[in-house]
C-alpha cells in the first residue's frame, strides 16, 4: 500500500516537472525561461532535485534534512526567483544553504556557523545566504555594541567583537547582516558636533556646573537616563555641554537664566578653611585683591581705586577658622581659586638626628721623688720635686712625720703611691716616693633626637638642663661699723641636645633642609661654679632624599701627649736615671659623627604609621621591664603604656591586669 502511494507521488511530481518544463519553454528568441511551481506535502529532497535541474546548481543534503513542503504559485517566475523561493522554504523549515565553491550544502540552522561561507555581501546570491561580515567601528567601542545587537542575531548566527582592532564579526543571512550594518552605521556617529561652549559673563562656571549636574543626575519621568555631560573651564569661565540637541537647548536656557548680574553688584560667601589659618590668609588675600584692582584700573592708590577696592572685603572669623568674603562675581571666582590652592593639607617631615660619639682616653704615669735631710738639722740636703705629677715627697713626708696631726689623704694623688725612708731627730733623714698610674676610659654616646614639622616651618628640640654659670661677683665692706654686702651674679645656660630644622620639600622625594645641631655637656673636671662645657655645633643647609641617611659632619681627633720631668745629668743616667725623673703619657681618641634621616609624611596614614612605630617601640621596652621586680617594692608593678588601635594613632582604653597578663603569655 505504501509502495503504491509512493509511486503515485513520484508520478505526480514527474508530471509537475514536465508541465514546468513545458511552461519554461521560451516563447520567443531571447526571452528568459519561466516556471510556475506548485507543491503540496512534497518531500524537501524532491524539491532540491527540481531546483538543481532548473538552476543547474549542485547540492549536498545533510542527513538531518527532512521536511514536507507546500508551495503554491499563481504566476510564473524565473530560475533565479525560483531559487530565492527555495531559500525561503529552507528558512521556514529551519535549514540553510551554505555555498562552498560550486557546491551548496543544505544543513540545519544550528550547525550553519560551522561551515565556511562567503566573506562580505558580495559573495551572496540571495538574501537568505549565510555570509560573514567584518566591520571596523570608528567612533564607539565594538564591545559596547555586542549587547545591543545580540538580540537581533538568530541562534544559528554569530556576533563577536575584537577589542584590539575595534572590529565586529557578524555571521548570518545576507539580509539580516545588511540590516545590522545599517543599524551600526547609525550608532557609530561622532559626537564632536554635540559639544557646545557657553561663555559666562557674571556667574561662576564651577557653580553653574554644580547646579546643572544636580539637575541632570536625576532620571526623567519616563525612566530614561539623561545622557548629558557638563565640564567647567575655570580659566575662561566657560561651561562645556555635551549631549543630544534637546538637552543642550534646555541646559543653555537654564544657564542663560542663571548668568545674570546681582542686584547690588556683589556677593557674600563664607568659606570654612580646613588647614590654613583664616586670620593670616585674610590679610594676604585682602592685599592681593586690592593690588589686583589697582592694576586693572591703571590708577594709583590716591585716584579712583578706593571705591572699587572697598567693594572687596575679606575678614576672618577666628572661632570657626572661616573667611567671610564680599566681592563682585569675577573677584569672587579669583578668591575661590586662590583658596582652593592654598587651603590644602601640607606635607610633614619627620627628622631623625643620629649623634654618635666614641671617646677613648688612656693615661700612664710613673715617677720617683727624693728628699734627704741633714743630721740634727731641719735643712734638706737634696730634694726632687715634679709638681706636674702630683704632691712631692716633702709634703707627704711632713704629713707622715707629724704624728697624725696632718691628714695625708689630700696629698696623695691618683694611682699607687709607695714610700720608703727614715725620719728621725738624730742622724740623716731621707724619704723616697714612687707614684704609678695607668688609666683607660672608654665613652660611647649615641643620641637620636627626632622631631616632626610642617613643610617650610621651623621646629626646635631642646633636651637638657639649665646649668648655673658664675658671671660676676661684688663685695662691699662699707664704712666703719657698716655691714658687709657681698653678692654674685649667676647666669643659666641650656646644656644638652639642641636641634633646629627647617625642611623644604622639593619636586620628587628630595628635601632642602636648614639644620642647626648643638651637643653640649659639662666637662668631668669642672667643680663648683668653675664649669667647663664641651660644645659641638653644626649649622648647615643640605639636600637629602626621602628616607635616606646623610652625614652632616663630625670630628675625628687623635691626641697624644707625652711629658717628662727629670733631674739634670742624674736623670739621663741609664737605668739609674729612672730614680730621678717622672713621665706621663695621655692619649685621647675622639670620634664624633652626626647623621640626619628625614621622612616625608605626605598624608595622615603615613603619620599614623610612624607614630605607631615610635609608640610601640617604647611600649615594648616598658613591657620588657614590667617582669622585673622593683627593688624594695616587690608588690608594686611597673606602668605600661596602653596599646594603640590598629591602623590609627588613637590611644586605646587601658588594659586590665588580667588582659595584659594573658596577652603577655600569648
PDB file of N, CA, C and O in Angstrom, residues 116-174:
ATOM      1  N   UNK A 116      32.061  27.210   6.293  1.00  0.00           N
ATOM      2  CA  UNK A 116      32.617  28.442   5.727  1.00  0.00           C
ATOM      3  C   UNK A 116      31.676  29.032   4.700  1.00  0.00           C
ATOM      4  O   UNK A 116      31.208  28.333   3.806  1.00  0.00           O
ATOM      5  N   UNK A 117      31.386  30.280   4.839  1.00  0.00           N
ATOM      6  CA  UNK A 117      30.575  30.990   3.884  1.00  0.00           C
ATOM      7  C   UNK A 117      31.353  32.130   3.268  1.00  0.00           C
ATOM      8  O   UNK A 117      32.500  32.424   3.651  1.00  0.00           O
ATOM      9  N   UNK A 118      30.789  32.843   2.334  1.00  0.00           N
ATOM     10  CA  UNK A 118      31.487  33.962   1.713  1.00  0.00           C
ATOM     11  C   UNK A 118      31.709  35.108   2.706  1.00  0.00           C
ATOM     12  O   UNK A 118      30.913  35.341   3.612  1.00  0.00           O
ATOM     13  N   UNK A 119      32.819  35.821   2.542  1.00  0.00           N
ATOM     14  CA  UNK A 119      33.151  36.982   3.355  1.00  0.00           C
ATOM     15  C   UNK A 119      32.617  38.206   2.649  1.00  0.00           C
ATOM     16  O   UNK A 119      33.054  38.542   1.542  1.00  0.00           O
ATOM     17  N   UNK A 120      31.658  38.869   3.258  1.00  0.00           N
ATOM     18  CA  UNK A 120      31.071  40.050   2.677  1.00  0.00           C
ATOM     19  C   UNK A 120      29.819  39.736   1.893  1.00  0.00           C
ATOM     20  O   UNK A 120      29.571  38.592   1.461  1.00  0.00           O
ATOM     21  N   UNK A 121      29.009  40.777   1.675  1.00  0.00           N
ATOM     22  CA  UNK A 121      27.739  40.592   0.967  1.00  0.00           C
ATOM     23  C   UNK A 121      27.938  40.327  -0.513  1.00  0.00           C
ATOM     24  O   UNK A 121      27.021  39.853  -1.186  1.00  0.00           O
ATOM     25  N   UNK A 122      29.122  40.594  -1.063  1.00  0.00           N
ATOM     26  CA  UNK A 122      29.344  40.379  -2.493  1.00  0.00           C
ATOM     27  C   UNK A 122      29.325  38.925  -2.890  1.00  0.00           C
ATOM     28  O   UNK A 122      29.088  38.591  -4.054  1.00  0.00           O
ATOM     29  N   UNK A 123      29.624  38.040  -1.946  1.00  0.00           N
ATOM     30  CA  UNK A 123      29.616  36.611  -2.272  1.00  0.00           C
ATOM     31  C   UNK A 123      28.262  35.968  -2.169  1.00  0.00           C
ATOM     32  O   UNK A 123      28.138  34.765  -2.432  1.00  0.00           O
ATOM     33  N   UNK A 124      27.218  36.669  -1.781  1.00  0.00           N
ATOM     34  CA  UNK A 124      25.883  36.100  -1.630  1.00  0.00           C
ATOM     35  C   UNK A 124      25.080  36.279  -2.905  1.00  0.00           C
ATOM     36  O   UNK A 124      25.117  37.330  -3.542  1.00  0.00           O
ATOM     37  N   UNK A 125      24.341  35.246  -3.257  1.00  0.00           N
ATOM     38  CA  UNK A 125      23.450  35.319  -4.409  1.00  0.00           C
ATOM     39  C   UNK A 125      22.045  35.673  -4.022  1.00  0.00           C
ATOM     40  O   UNK A 125      21.255  36.087  -4.865  1.00  0.00           O
ATOM     41  N   UNK A 126      21.686  35.490  -2.764  1.00  0.00           N
ATOM     42  CA  UNK A 126      20.357  35.804  -2.291  1.00  0.00           C
ATOM     43  C   UNK A 126      20.393  36.341  -0.882  1.00  0.00           C
ATOM     44  O   UNK A 126      21.407  36.265  -0.166  1.00  0.00           O
ATOM     45  N   UNK A 127      19.268  36.864  -0.446  1.00  0.00           N
ATOM     46  CA  UNK A 127      19.180  37.419   0.905  1.00  0.00           C
ATOM     47  C   UNK A 127      19.263  36.369   1.991  1.00  0.00           C
ATOM     48  O   UNK A 127      19.560  36.672   3.136  1.00  0.00           O
ATOM     49  N   UNK A 128      18.988  35.121   1.649  1.00  0.00           N
ATOM     50  CA  UNK A 128      18.981  34.059   2.645  1.00  0.00           C
ATOM     51  C   UNK A 128      20.288  33.296   2.712  1.00  0.00           C
ATOM     52  O   UNK A 128      20.387  32.304   3.447  1.00  0.00           O
ATOM     53  N   UNK A 129      21.281  33.678   1.938  1.00  0.00           N
ATOM     54  CA  UNK A 129      22.581  33.018   2.005  1.00  0.00           C
ATOM     55  C   UNK A 129      23.310  33.408   3.289  1.00  0.00           C
ATOM     56  O   UNK A 129      23.235  34.554   3.749  1.00  0.00           O
ATOM     57  N   UNK A 130      24.029  32.451   3.878  1.00  0.00           N
ATOM     58  CA  UNK A 130      24.826  32.698   5.071  1.00  0.00           C
ATOM     59  C   UNK A 130      26.144  33.335   4.651  1.00  0.00           C
ATOM     60  O   UNK A 130      26.892  32.769   3.829  1.00  0.00           O
ATOM     61  N   UNK A 131      26.433  34.518   5.214  1.00  0.00           N
ATOM     62  CA  UNK A 131      27.672  35.222   4.919  1.00  0.00           C
ATOM     63  C   UNK A 131      28.319  35.659   6.238  1.00  0.00           C
ATOM     64  O   UNK A 131      27.677  35.655   7.300  1.00  0.00           O
ATOM     65  N   UNK A 132      29.558  36.052   6.171  1.00  0.00           N
ATOM     66  CA  UNK A 132      30.315  36.590   7.302  1.00  0.00           C
ATOM     67  C   UNK A 132      30.826  37.977   6.946  1.00  0.00           C
ATOM     68  O   UNK A 132      31.451  38.155   5.892  1.00  0.00           O
ATOM     69  N   UNK A 133      30.547  38.939   7.811  1.00  0.00           N
ATOM     70  CA  UNK A 133      30.927  40.325   7.573  1.00  0.00           C
ATOM     71  C   UNK A 133      31.835  40.795   8.707  1.00  0.00           C
ATOM     72  O   UNK A 133      31.523  40.612   9.892  1.00  0.00           O
ATOM     73  N   UNK A 134      32.983  41.406   8.346  1.00  0.00           N
ATOM     74  CA  UNK A 134      33.909  42.008   9.301  1.00  0.00           C
ATOM     75  C   UNK A 134      33.841  43.523   9.119  1.00  0.00           C
ATOM     76  O   UNK A 134      34.124  44.034   8.047  1.00  0.00           O
ATOM     77  N   UNK A 135      33.465  44.220  10.217  1.00  0.00           N
ATOM     78  CA  UNK A 135      33.232  45.657  10.155  1.00  0.00           C
ATOM     79  C   UNK A 135      34.111  46.357  11.190  1.00  0.00           C
ATOM     80  O   UNK A 135      34.143  45.961  12.364  1.00  0.00           O
ATOM     81  N   UNK A 136      34.801  47.398  10.777  1.00  0.00           N
ATOM     82  CA  UNK A 136      35.608  48.223  11.680  1.00  0.00           C
ATOM     83  C   UNK A 136      34.767  49.383  12.197  1.00  0.00           C
ATOM     84  O   UNK A 136      34.260  50.182  11.414  1.00  0.00           O
ATOM     85  N   UNK A 137      34.648  49.483  13.497  1.00  0.00           N
ATOM     86  CA  UNK A 137      33.871  50.536  14.138  1.00  0.00           C
ATOM     87  C   UNK A 137      34.792  51.740  14.368  1.00  0.00           C
ATOM     88  O   UNK A 137      35.912  51.591  14.881  1.00  0.00           O
ATOM     89  N   UNK A 138      34.323  52.935  14.043  1.00  0.00           N
ATOM     90  CA  UNK A 138      35.171  54.116  14.053  1.00  0.00           C
ATOM     91  C   UNK A 138      35.082  54.930  15.336  1.00  0.00           C
ATOM     92  O   UNK A 138      36.090  55.403  15.855  1.00  0.00           O
ATOM     93  N   UNK A 139      33.912  55.134  15.884  1.00  0.00           N
ATOM     94  CA  UNK A 139      33.721  56.128  16.939  1.00  0.00           C
ATOM     95  C   UNK A 139      33.333  55.549  18.293  1.00  0.00           C
ATOM     96  O   UNK A 139      33.550  56.208  19.309  1.00  0.00           O
ATOM     97  N   UNK A 140      32.741  54.405  18.340  1.00  0.00           N
ATOM     98  CA  UNK A 140      32.348  53.798  19.605  1.00  0.00           C
ATOM     99  C   UNK A 140      33.102  52.492  19.776  1.00  0.00           C
ATOM    100  O   UNK A 140      33.714  51.973  18.835  1.00  0.00           O
ATOM    101  N   UNK A 141      33.049  51.944  20.969  1.00  0.00           N
ATOM    102  CA  UNK A 141      33.700  50.681  21.234  1.00  0.00           C
ATOM    103  C   UNK A 141      32.927  49.519  20.656  1.00  0.00           C
ATOM    104  O   UNK A 141      31.710  49.400  20.816  1.00  0.00           O
ATOM    105  N   UNK A 142      33.638  48.620  19.966  1.00  0.00           N
ATOM    106  CA  UNK A 142      32.968  47.468  19.374  1.00  0.00           C
ATOM    107  C   UNK A 142      32.339  46.587  20.434  1.00  0.00           C
ATOM    108  O   UNK A 142      31.251  46.028  20.235  1.00  0.00           O
ATOM    109  N   UNK A 143      33.010  46.453  21.578  1.00  0.00           N
ATOM    110  CA  UNK A 143      32.456  45.621  22.647  1.00  0.00           C
ATOM    111  C   UNK A 143      31.155  46.192  23.198  1.00  0.00           C
ATOM    112  O   UNK A 143      30.308  45.440  23.699  1.00  0.00           O
ATOM    113  N   UNK A 144      30.984  47.519  23.128  1.00  0.00           N
ATOM    114  CA  UNK A 144      29.748  48.125  23.608  1.00  0.00           C
ATOM    115  C   UNK A 144      28.553  47.823  22.702  1.00  0.00           C
ATOM    116  O   UNK A 144      27.407  47.890  23.144  1.00  0.00           O
ATOM    117  N   UNK A 145      28.815  47.513  21.442  1.00  0.00           N
ATOM    118  CA  UNK A 145      27.722  47.228  20.510  1.00  0.00           C
ATOM    119  C   UNK A 145      27.219  45.795  20.619  1.00  0.00           C
ATOM    120  O   UNK A 145      26.093  45.508  20.185  1.00  0.00           O
ATOM    121  N   UNK A 146      28.028  44.885  21.155  1.00  0.00           N
ATOM    122  CA  UNK A 146      27.639  43.476  21.194  1.00  0.00           C
ATOM    123  C   UNK A 146      26.354  43.257  21.985  1.00  0.00           C
ATOM    124  O   UNK A 146      25.419  42.607  21.497  1.00  0.00           O
ATOM    125  N   UNK A 147      26.227  43.758  23.237  1.00  0.00           N
ATOM    126  CA  UNK A 147      24.962  43.527  23.953  1.00  0.00           C
ATOM    127  C   UNK A 147      23.769  44.209  23.309  1.00  0.00           C
ATOM    128  O   UNK A 147      22.628  43.787  23.517  1.00  0.00           O
ATOM    129  N   UNK A 148      23.989  45.261  22.528  1.00  0.00           N
ATOM    130  CA  UNK A 148      22.881  45.942  21.856  1.00  0.00           C
ATOM    131  C   UNK A 148      22.389  45.136  20.659  1.00  0.00           C
ATOM    132  O   UNK A 148      21.188  45.020  20.409  1.00  0.00           O
ATOM    133  N   UNK A 149      23.302  44.551  19.892  1.00  0.00           N
ATOM    134  CA  UNK A 149      22.953  43.870  18.656  1.00  0.00           C
ATOM    135  C   UNK A 149      22.668  42.382  18.838  1.00  0.00           C
ATOM    136  O   UNK A 149      22.092  41.768  17.936  1.00  0.00           O
ATOM    137  N   UNK A 150      23.068  41.779  19.939  1.00  0.00           N
ATOM    138  CA  UNK A 150      22.914  40.332  20.079  1.00  0.00           C
ATOM    139  C   UNK A 150      21.459  39.885  19.995  1.00  0.00           C
ATOM    140  O   UNK A 150      21.174  38.832  19.391  1.00  0.00           O
ATOM    141  N   UNK A 151      20.472  40.593  20.570  1.00  0.00           N
ATOM    142  CA  UNK A 151      19.072  40.129  20.416  1.00  0.00           C
ATOM    143  C   UNK A 151      18.602  40.093  18.974  1.00  0.00           C
ATOM    144  O   UNK A 151      17.616  39.405  18.678  1.00  0.00           O
ATOM    145  N   UNK A 152      19.255  40.795  18.063  1.00  0.00           N
ATOM    146  CA  UNK A 152      18.857  40.806  16.651  1.00  0.00           C
ATOM    147  C   UNK A 152      19.485  39.677  15.852  1.00  0.00           C
ATOM    148  O   UNK A 152      19.179  39.531  14.668  1.00  0.00           O
ATOM    149  N   UNK A 153      20.373  38.908  16.460  1.00  0.00           N
ATOM    150  CA  UNK A 153      21.038  37.800  15.782  1.00  0.00           C
ATOM    151  C   UNK A 153      20.336  36.509  16.148  1.00  0.00           C
ATOM    152  O   UNK A 153      20.106  36.228  17.335  1.00  0.00           O
ATOM    153  N   UNK A 154      19.930  35.673  15.162  1.00  0.00           N
ATOM    154  CA  UNK A 154      19.287  34.391  15.483  1.00  0.00           C
ATOM    155  C   UNK A 154      20.266  33.435  16.151  1.00  0.00           C
ATOM    156  O   UNK A 154      21.459  33.701  16.248  1.00  0.00           O
ATOM    157  N   UNK A 155      19.723  32.292  16.584  1.00  0.00           N
ATOM    158  CA  UNK A 155      20.527  31.346  17.333  1.00  0.00           C
ATOM    159  C   UNK A 155      21.666  30.782  16.508  1.00  0.00           C
ATOM    160  O   UNK A 155      22.755  30.527  17.015  1.00  0.00           O
ATOM    161  N   UNK A 156      21.429  30.576  15.213  1.00  0.00           N
ATOM    162  CA  UNK A 156      22.460  29.997  14.371  1.00  0.00           C
ATOM    163  C   UNK A 156      23.511  31.038  13.954  1.00  0.00           C
ATOM    164  O   UNK A 156      24.548  30.670  13.390  1.00  0.00           O
ATOM    165  N   UNK A 157      23.235  32.317  14.177  1.00  0.00           N
ATOM    166  CA  UNK A 157      24.170  33.363  13.801  1.00  0.00           C
ATOM    167  C   UNK A 157      25.293  33.533  14.814  1.00  0.00           C
ATOM    168  O   UNK A 157      25.358  32.881  15.863  1.00  0.00           O
ATOM    169  N   UNK A 158      26.190  34.441  14.482  1.00  0.00           N
ATOM    170  CA  UNK A 158      27.359  34.676  15.337  1.00  0.00           C
ATOM    171  C   UNK A 158      27.674  36.173  15.342  1.00  0.00           C
ATOM    172  O   UNK A 158      27.651  36.837  14.288  1.00  0.00           O
ATOM    173  N   UNK A 159      27.956  36.694  16.549  1.00  0.00           N
ATOM    174  CA  UNK A 159      28.320  38.093  16.734  1.00  0.00           C
ATOM    175  C   UNK A 159      29.407  38.168  17.799  1.00  0.00           C
ATOM    176  O   UNK A 159      29.225  37.670  18.914  1.00  0.00           O
ATOM    177  N   UNK A 160      30.530  38.767  17.446  1.00  0.00           N
ATOM    178  CA  UNK A 160      31.646  38.893  18.376  1.00  0.00           C
ATOM    179  C   UNK A 160      32.398  40.178  18.075  1.00  0.00           C
ATOM    180  O   UNK A 160      32.338  40.720  16.967  1.00  0.00           O
ATOM    181  N   UNK A 161      33.106  40.671  19.109  1.00  0.00           N
ATOM    182  CA  UNK A 161      33.899  41.899  18.998  1.00  0.00           C
ATOM    183  C   UNK A 161      35.359  41.578  19.236  1.00  0.00           C
ATOM    184  O   UNK A 161      35.707  40.745  20.078  1.00  0.00           O
ATOM    185  N   UNK A 162      36.222  42.284  18.506  1.00  0.00           N
ATOM    186  CA  UNK A 162      37.664  42.197  18.712  1.00  0.00           C
ATOM    187  C   UNK A 162      38.143  43.550  19.235  1.00  0.00           C
ATOM    188  O   UNK A 162      38.305  44.497  18.458  1.00  0.00           O
ATOM    189  N   UNK A 163      38.350  43.656  20.572  1.00  0.00           N
ATOM    190  CA  UNK A 163      38.687  44.979  21.140  1.00  0.00           C
ATOM    191  C   UNK A 163      39.990  45.557  20.618  1.00  0.00           C
ATOM    192  O   UNK A 163      40.128  46.772  20.520  1.00  0.00           O
ATOM    193  N   UNK A 164      40.971  44.706  20.328  1.00  0.00           N
ATOM    194  CA  UNK A 164      42.257  45.223  19.893  1.00  0.00           C
ATOM    195  C   UNK A 164      42.165  46.058  18.638  1.00  0.00           C
ATOM    196  O   UNK A 164      42.765  47.134  18.538  1.00  0.00           O
ATOM    197  N   UNK A 165      41.435  45.603  17.638  1.00  0.00           N
ATOM    198  CA  UNK A 165      41.253  46.342  16.386  1.00  0.00           C
ATOM    199  C   UNK A 165      39.933  47.076  16.326  1.00  0.00           C
ATOM    200  O   UNK A 165      39.665  47.741  15.315  1.00  0.00           O
ATOM    201  N   UNK A 166      39.085  46.952  17.370  1.00  0.00           N
ATOM    202  CA  UNK A 166      37.767  47.591  17.419  1.00  0.00           C
ATOM    203  C   UNK A 166      36.927  47.189  16.213  1.00  0.00           C
ATOM    204  O   UNK A 166      36.373  48.033  15.507  1.00  0.00           O
ATOM    205  N   UNK A 167      36.831  45.871  15.996  1.00  0.00           N
ATOM    206  CA  UNK A 167      36.077  45.332  14.871  1.00  0.00           C
ATOM    207  C   UNK A 167      34.966  44.427  15.373  1.00  0.00           C
ATOM    208  O   UNK A 167      35.075  43.817  16.439  1.00  0.00           O
ATOM    209  N   UNK A 168      33.898  44.313  14.534  1.00  0.00           N
ATOM    210  CA  UNK A 168      32.790  43.407  14.783  1.00  0.00           C
ATOM    211  C   UNK A 168      32.791  42.314  13.728  1.00  0.00           C
ATOM    212  O   UNK A 168      33.020  42.581  12.540  1.00  0.00           O
ATOM    213  N   UNK A 169      32.505  41.090  14.158  1.00  0.00           N
ATOM    214  CA  UNK A 169      32.387  39.946  13.255  1.00  0.00           C
ATOM    215  C   UNK A 169      30.941  39.459  13.324  1.00  0.00           C
ATOM    216  O   UNK A 169      30.467  39.046  14.379  1.00  0.00           O
ATOM    217  N   UNK A 170      30.241  39.487  12.175  1.00  0.00           N
ATOM    218  CA  UNK A 170      28.836  39.105  12.102  1.00  0.00           C
ATOM    219  C   UNK A 170      28.704  37.977  11.093  1.00  0.00           C
ATOM    220  O   UNK A 170      29.174  38.093   9.950  1.00  0.00           O
ATOM    221  N   UNK A 171      28.068  36.903  11.503  1.00  0.00           N
ATOM    222  CA  UNK A 171      27.780  35.776  10.618  1.00  0.00           C
ATOM    223  C   UNK A 171      26.284  35.479  10.684  1.00  0.00           C
ATOM    224  O   UNK A 171      25.783  35.093  11.745  1.00  0.00           O
ATOM    225  N   UNK A 172      25.609  35.669   9.543  1.00  0.00           N
ATOM    226  CA  UNK A 172      24.155  35.495   9.498  1.00  0.00           C
ATOM    227  C   UNK A 172      23.721  35.498   8.043  1.00  0.00           C
ATOM    228  O   UNK A 172      24.554  35.569   7.121  1.00  0.00           O
ATOM    229  N   UNK A 173      22.418  35.431   7.839  1.00  0.00           N
ATOM    230  CA  UNK A 173      21.888  35.540   6.479  1.00  0.00           C
ATOM    231  C   UNK A 173      22.176  36.927   5.921  1.00  0.00           C
ATOM    232  O   UNK A 173      22.255  37.910   6.664  1.00  0.00           O
ATOM    233  N   UNK A 174      22.304  36.979   4.608  1.00  0.00           N
ATOM    234  CA  UNK A 174      22.733  38.218   3.954  1.00  0.00           C
ATOM    235  C   UNK A 174      21.791  39.380   4.263  1.00  0.00           C
ATOM    236  O   UNK A 174      22.232  40.495   4.512  1.00  0.00           O
TER     237      UNK A 174
END
